[in-house]
CSV table of C-alpha atoms in Angstrom, one decimal:
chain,number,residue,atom,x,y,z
U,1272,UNK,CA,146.5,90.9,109.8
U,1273,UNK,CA,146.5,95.1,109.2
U,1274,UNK,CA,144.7,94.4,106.1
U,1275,UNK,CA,142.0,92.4,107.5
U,1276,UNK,CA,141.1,94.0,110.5
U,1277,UNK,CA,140.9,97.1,108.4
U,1278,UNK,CA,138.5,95.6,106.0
U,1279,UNK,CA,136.3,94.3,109.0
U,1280,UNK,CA,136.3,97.8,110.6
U,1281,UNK,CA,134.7,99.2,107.1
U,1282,UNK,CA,132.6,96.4,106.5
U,1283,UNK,CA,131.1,97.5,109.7
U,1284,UNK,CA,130.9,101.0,109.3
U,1285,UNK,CA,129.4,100.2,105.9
U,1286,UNK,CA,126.7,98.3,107.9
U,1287,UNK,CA,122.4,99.0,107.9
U,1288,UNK,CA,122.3,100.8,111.5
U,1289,UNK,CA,119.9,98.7,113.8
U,1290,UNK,CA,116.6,99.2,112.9
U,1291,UNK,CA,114.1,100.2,115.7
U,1292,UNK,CA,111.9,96.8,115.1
U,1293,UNK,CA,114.9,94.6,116.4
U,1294,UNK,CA,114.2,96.5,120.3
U,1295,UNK,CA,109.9,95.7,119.6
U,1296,UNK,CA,109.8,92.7,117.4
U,1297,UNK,CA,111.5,89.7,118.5
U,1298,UNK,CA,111.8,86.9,115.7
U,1299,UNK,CA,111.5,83.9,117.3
U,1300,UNK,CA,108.5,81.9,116.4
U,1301,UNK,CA,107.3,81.6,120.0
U,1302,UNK,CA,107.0,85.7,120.1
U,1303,UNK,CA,105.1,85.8,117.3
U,1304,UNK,CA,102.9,83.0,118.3
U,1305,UNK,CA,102.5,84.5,122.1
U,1306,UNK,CA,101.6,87.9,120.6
U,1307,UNK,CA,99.3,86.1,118.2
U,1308,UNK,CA,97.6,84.9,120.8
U,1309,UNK,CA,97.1,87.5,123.1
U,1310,UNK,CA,95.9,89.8,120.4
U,1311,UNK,CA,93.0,87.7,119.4
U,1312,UNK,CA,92.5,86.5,122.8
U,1313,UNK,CA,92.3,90.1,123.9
U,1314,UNK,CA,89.9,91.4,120.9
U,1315,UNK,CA,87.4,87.7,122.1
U,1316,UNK,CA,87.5,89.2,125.7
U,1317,UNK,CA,86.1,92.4,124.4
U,1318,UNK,CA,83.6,90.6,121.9
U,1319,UNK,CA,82.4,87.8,124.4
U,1320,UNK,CA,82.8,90.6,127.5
U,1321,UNK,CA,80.8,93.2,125.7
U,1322,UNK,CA,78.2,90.5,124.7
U,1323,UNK,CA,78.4,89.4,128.8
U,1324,UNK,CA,77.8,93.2,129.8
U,1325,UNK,CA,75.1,94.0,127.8
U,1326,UNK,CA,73.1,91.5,129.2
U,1327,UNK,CA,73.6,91.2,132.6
U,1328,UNK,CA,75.1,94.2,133.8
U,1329,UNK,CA,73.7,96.9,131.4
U,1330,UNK,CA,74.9,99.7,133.5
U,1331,UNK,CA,78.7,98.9,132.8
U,1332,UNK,CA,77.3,99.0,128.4
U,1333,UNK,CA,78.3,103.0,128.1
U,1334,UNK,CA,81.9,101.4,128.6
U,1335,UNK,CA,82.4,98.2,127.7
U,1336,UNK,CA,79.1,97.0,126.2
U,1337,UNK,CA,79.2,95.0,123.0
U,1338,UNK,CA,76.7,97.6,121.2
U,1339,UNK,CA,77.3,100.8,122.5
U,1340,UNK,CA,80.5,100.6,124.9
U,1341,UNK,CA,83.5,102.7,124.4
U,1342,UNK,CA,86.3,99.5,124.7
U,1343,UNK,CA,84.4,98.0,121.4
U,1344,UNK,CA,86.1,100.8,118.8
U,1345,UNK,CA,89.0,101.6,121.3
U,1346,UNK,CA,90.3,98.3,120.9
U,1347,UNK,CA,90.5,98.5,116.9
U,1348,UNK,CA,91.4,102.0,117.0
U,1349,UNK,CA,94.5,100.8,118.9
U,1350,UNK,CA,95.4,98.0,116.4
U,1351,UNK,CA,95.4,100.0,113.7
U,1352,UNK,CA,97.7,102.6,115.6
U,1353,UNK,CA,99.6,100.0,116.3
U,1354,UNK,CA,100.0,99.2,112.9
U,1355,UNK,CA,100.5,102.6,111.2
U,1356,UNK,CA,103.7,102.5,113.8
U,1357,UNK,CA,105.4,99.2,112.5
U,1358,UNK,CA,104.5,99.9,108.7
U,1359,UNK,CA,107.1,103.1,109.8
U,1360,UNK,CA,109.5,101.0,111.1
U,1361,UNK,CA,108.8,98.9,107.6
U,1362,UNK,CA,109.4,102.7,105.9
U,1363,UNK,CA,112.8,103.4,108.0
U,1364,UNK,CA,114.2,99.9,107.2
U,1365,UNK,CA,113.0,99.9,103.8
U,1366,UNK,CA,114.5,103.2,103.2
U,1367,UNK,CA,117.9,102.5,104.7
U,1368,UNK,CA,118.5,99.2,103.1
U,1369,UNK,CA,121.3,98.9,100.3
U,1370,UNK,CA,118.7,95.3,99.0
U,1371,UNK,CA,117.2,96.3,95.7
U,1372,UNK,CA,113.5,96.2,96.7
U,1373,UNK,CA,113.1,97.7,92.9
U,1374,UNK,CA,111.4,100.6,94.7
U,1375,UNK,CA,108.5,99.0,96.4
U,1376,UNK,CA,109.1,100.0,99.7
U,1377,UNK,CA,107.2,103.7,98.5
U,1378,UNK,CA,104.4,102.0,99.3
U,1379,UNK,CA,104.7,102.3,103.1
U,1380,UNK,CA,105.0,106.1,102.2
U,1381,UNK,CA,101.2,105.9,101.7
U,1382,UNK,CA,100.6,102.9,104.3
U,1383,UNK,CA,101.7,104.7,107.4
U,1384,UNK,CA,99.3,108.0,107.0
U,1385,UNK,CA,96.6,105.6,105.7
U,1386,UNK,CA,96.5,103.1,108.6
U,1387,UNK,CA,96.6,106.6,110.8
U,1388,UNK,CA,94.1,107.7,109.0
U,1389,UNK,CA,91.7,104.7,110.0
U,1390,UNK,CA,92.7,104.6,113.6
U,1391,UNK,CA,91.7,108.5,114.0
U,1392,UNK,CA,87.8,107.6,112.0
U,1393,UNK,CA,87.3,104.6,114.5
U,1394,UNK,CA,88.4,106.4,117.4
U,1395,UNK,CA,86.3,109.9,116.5
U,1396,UNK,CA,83.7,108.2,113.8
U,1397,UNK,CA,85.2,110.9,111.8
U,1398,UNK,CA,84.1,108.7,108.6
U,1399,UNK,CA,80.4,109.0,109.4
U,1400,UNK,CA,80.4,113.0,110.2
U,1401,UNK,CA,82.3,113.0,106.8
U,1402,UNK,CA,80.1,110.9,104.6
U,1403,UNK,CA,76.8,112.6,106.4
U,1404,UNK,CA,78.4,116.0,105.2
U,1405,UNK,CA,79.2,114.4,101.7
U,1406,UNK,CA,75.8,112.8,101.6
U,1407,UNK,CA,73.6,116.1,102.0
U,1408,UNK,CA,75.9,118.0,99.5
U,1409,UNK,CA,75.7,115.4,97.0
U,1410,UNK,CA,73.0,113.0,97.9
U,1411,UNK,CA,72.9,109.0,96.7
U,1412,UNK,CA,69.6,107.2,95.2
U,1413,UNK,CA,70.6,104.6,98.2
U,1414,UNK,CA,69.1,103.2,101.1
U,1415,UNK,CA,72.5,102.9,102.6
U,1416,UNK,CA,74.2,106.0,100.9
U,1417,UNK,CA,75.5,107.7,104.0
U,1418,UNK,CA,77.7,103.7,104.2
U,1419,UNK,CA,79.0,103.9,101.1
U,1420,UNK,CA,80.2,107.3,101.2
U,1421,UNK,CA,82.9,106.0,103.8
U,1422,UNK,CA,83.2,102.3,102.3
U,1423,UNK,CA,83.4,102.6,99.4
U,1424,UNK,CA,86.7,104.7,99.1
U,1425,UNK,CA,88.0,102.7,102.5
U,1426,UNK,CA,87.0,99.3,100.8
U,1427,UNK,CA,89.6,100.5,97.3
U,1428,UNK,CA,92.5,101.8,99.5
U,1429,UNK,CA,92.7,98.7,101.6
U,1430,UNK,CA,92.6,96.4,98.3
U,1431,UNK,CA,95.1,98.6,96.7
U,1432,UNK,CA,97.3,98.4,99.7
U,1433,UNK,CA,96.8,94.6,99.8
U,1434,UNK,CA,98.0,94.3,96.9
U,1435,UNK,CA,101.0,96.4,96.4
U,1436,UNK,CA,101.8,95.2,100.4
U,1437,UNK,CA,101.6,91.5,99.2
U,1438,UNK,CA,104.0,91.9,96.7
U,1439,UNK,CA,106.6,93.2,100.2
U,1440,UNK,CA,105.3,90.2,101.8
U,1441,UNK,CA,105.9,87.3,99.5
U,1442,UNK,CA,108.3,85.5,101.4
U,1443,UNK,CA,106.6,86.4,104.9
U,1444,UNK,CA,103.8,83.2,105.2
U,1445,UNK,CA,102.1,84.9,108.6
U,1446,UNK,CA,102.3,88.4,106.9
U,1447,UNK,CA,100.4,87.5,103.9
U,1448,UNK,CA,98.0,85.3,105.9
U,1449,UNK,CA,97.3,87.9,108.4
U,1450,UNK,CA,97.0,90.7,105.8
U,1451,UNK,CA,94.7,88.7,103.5
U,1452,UNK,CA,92.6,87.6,106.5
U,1453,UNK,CA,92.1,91.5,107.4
U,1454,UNK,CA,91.1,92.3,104.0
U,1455,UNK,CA,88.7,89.3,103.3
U,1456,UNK,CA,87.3,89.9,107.0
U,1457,UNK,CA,86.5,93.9,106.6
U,1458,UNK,CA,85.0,92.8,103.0
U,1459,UNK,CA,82.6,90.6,105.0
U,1460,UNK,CA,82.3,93.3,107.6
U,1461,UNK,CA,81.1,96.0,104.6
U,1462,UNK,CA,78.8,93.1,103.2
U,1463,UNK,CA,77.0,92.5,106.9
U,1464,UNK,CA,77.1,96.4,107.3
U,1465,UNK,CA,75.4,97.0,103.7
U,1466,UNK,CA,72.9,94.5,104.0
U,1467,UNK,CA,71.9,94.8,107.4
U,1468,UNK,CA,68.0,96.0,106.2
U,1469,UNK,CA,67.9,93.0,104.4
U,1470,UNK,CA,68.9,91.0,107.3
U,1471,UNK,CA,66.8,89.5,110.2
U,1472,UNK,CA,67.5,91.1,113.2
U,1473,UNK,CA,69.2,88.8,115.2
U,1474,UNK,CA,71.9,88.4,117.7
U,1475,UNK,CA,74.2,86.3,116.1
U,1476,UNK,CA,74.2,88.5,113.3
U,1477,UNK,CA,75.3,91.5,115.6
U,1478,UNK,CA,77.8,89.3,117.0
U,1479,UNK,CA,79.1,88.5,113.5
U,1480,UNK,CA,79.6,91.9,112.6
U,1481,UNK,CA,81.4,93.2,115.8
U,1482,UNK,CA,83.5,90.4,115.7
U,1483,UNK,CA,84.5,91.2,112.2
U,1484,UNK,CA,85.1,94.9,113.4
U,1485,UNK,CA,87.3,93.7,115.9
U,1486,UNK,CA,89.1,91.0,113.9
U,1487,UNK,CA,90.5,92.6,110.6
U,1488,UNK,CA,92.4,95.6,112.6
U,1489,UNK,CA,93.8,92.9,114.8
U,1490,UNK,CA,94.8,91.1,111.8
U,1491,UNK,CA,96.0,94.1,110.2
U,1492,UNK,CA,98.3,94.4,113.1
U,1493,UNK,CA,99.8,91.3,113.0
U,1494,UNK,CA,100.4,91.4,109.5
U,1495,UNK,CA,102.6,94.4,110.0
U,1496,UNK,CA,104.5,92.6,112.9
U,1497,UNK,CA,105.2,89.9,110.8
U,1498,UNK,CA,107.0,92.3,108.2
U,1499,UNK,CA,108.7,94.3,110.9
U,1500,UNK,CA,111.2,91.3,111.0
């Protein structure tokens, strides 16, 4: 009886310690489903809302205008926040487990800063002061150069990192769903972006576009929840 409750007591103190998701992340399926829900319903109130303001009370637009209001990039800029926190918790798991993950979990060493990175350049349109600068130093035969200054470097990281992040979420179904829907969405979001002079001015096609802008962080998000487990 010694014996065994001796073995219990270092089984335990050889246990992971609790990692910091298991206080934020519940894994029950109606969780995920409820915070599934309210995310995307709260990125359609901002879409639909901002649409709503803009045309009938254009004096609220400065703030929460589809267009021009602030709530329009504060709302991805706190998904992707979001996210950069629960790819650390990934990192602090990943890092403390004794499961062979043959190493992958390095990749979250670049995730976090990366998703960081994105929150601050929606939040300060850092990208587009950047790929001005970079566009009067070196200068692109482009109608759109100043665009694919930011994109095109954006666009490879979050491939890459879909990638190598798919290969962490193989046996997660909502994680690869909602990561792959964020990347396909922000491709269609560069596409509208980038061939918006070729494009009729119209407002479904503004409405499109936001929408994606809104959609793919959200998605992002989720994807990262889903892994949190």
């Amino acid at each position: 009886c010694s014996h065994a409750t001796g073995r219990s007591r270092e089984i335990a103190e050889r246990r992971l310690p609790a990692s910091p998701a298991e206080s934020i992340v519940r894994p029950q399926l109606w969780a995920h489903v409820l915070i599934t829900m309210l995310t995307l319903g709260a990125g359609a109130a901002v879409l639909w809302g901002g649409d709503w303001i803009d045309r009938y009370r254009p004096q609220l637009a400065e703030a929460f205008g589809m267009q021009t209001g602030r709530l329009i990039w504060l709302f991805p800029a706190i998904c992707l926040l979001f996210a950069a926190q629960l790819a650390y918790i990934n990192l602090w798991y990943r890092v403390r487990s004794r499961k062979d993950f043959s190493g992958r979990y390095r990749v979250w060493y670049f995730v976090v800063p990366a998703w960081l990175t994105f929150s601050a350049c929606v939040a300060t349109d850092g990208h587009h002061l950047a790929a001005r600068a970079a566009n009067v130093r070196w200068p692109l035969p482009f109608q759109s150069a100043e665009l694919l200054w930011w994109m095109a470097p954006a666009g490879v990281l979050l491939l890459t990192f879909a990638r190598m992040l798919s290969h962490e979420m193989r046996r997660t179904t909502g994680g690869m769903l909602f990561l792959w829907t964020a990347t396909i969405v922000a491709l269609v979001d560069a596409a509208i972006l980038l061939g918006r002079p070729m494009l009729a001015e119209s407002h479904l096609v503004l409405l499109i576009e936001q929408g994606c802008a809104l959609l793919w962080p959200a998605s992002l998000m989720l994807s990262m929840i889903a892994s949190a487990i």
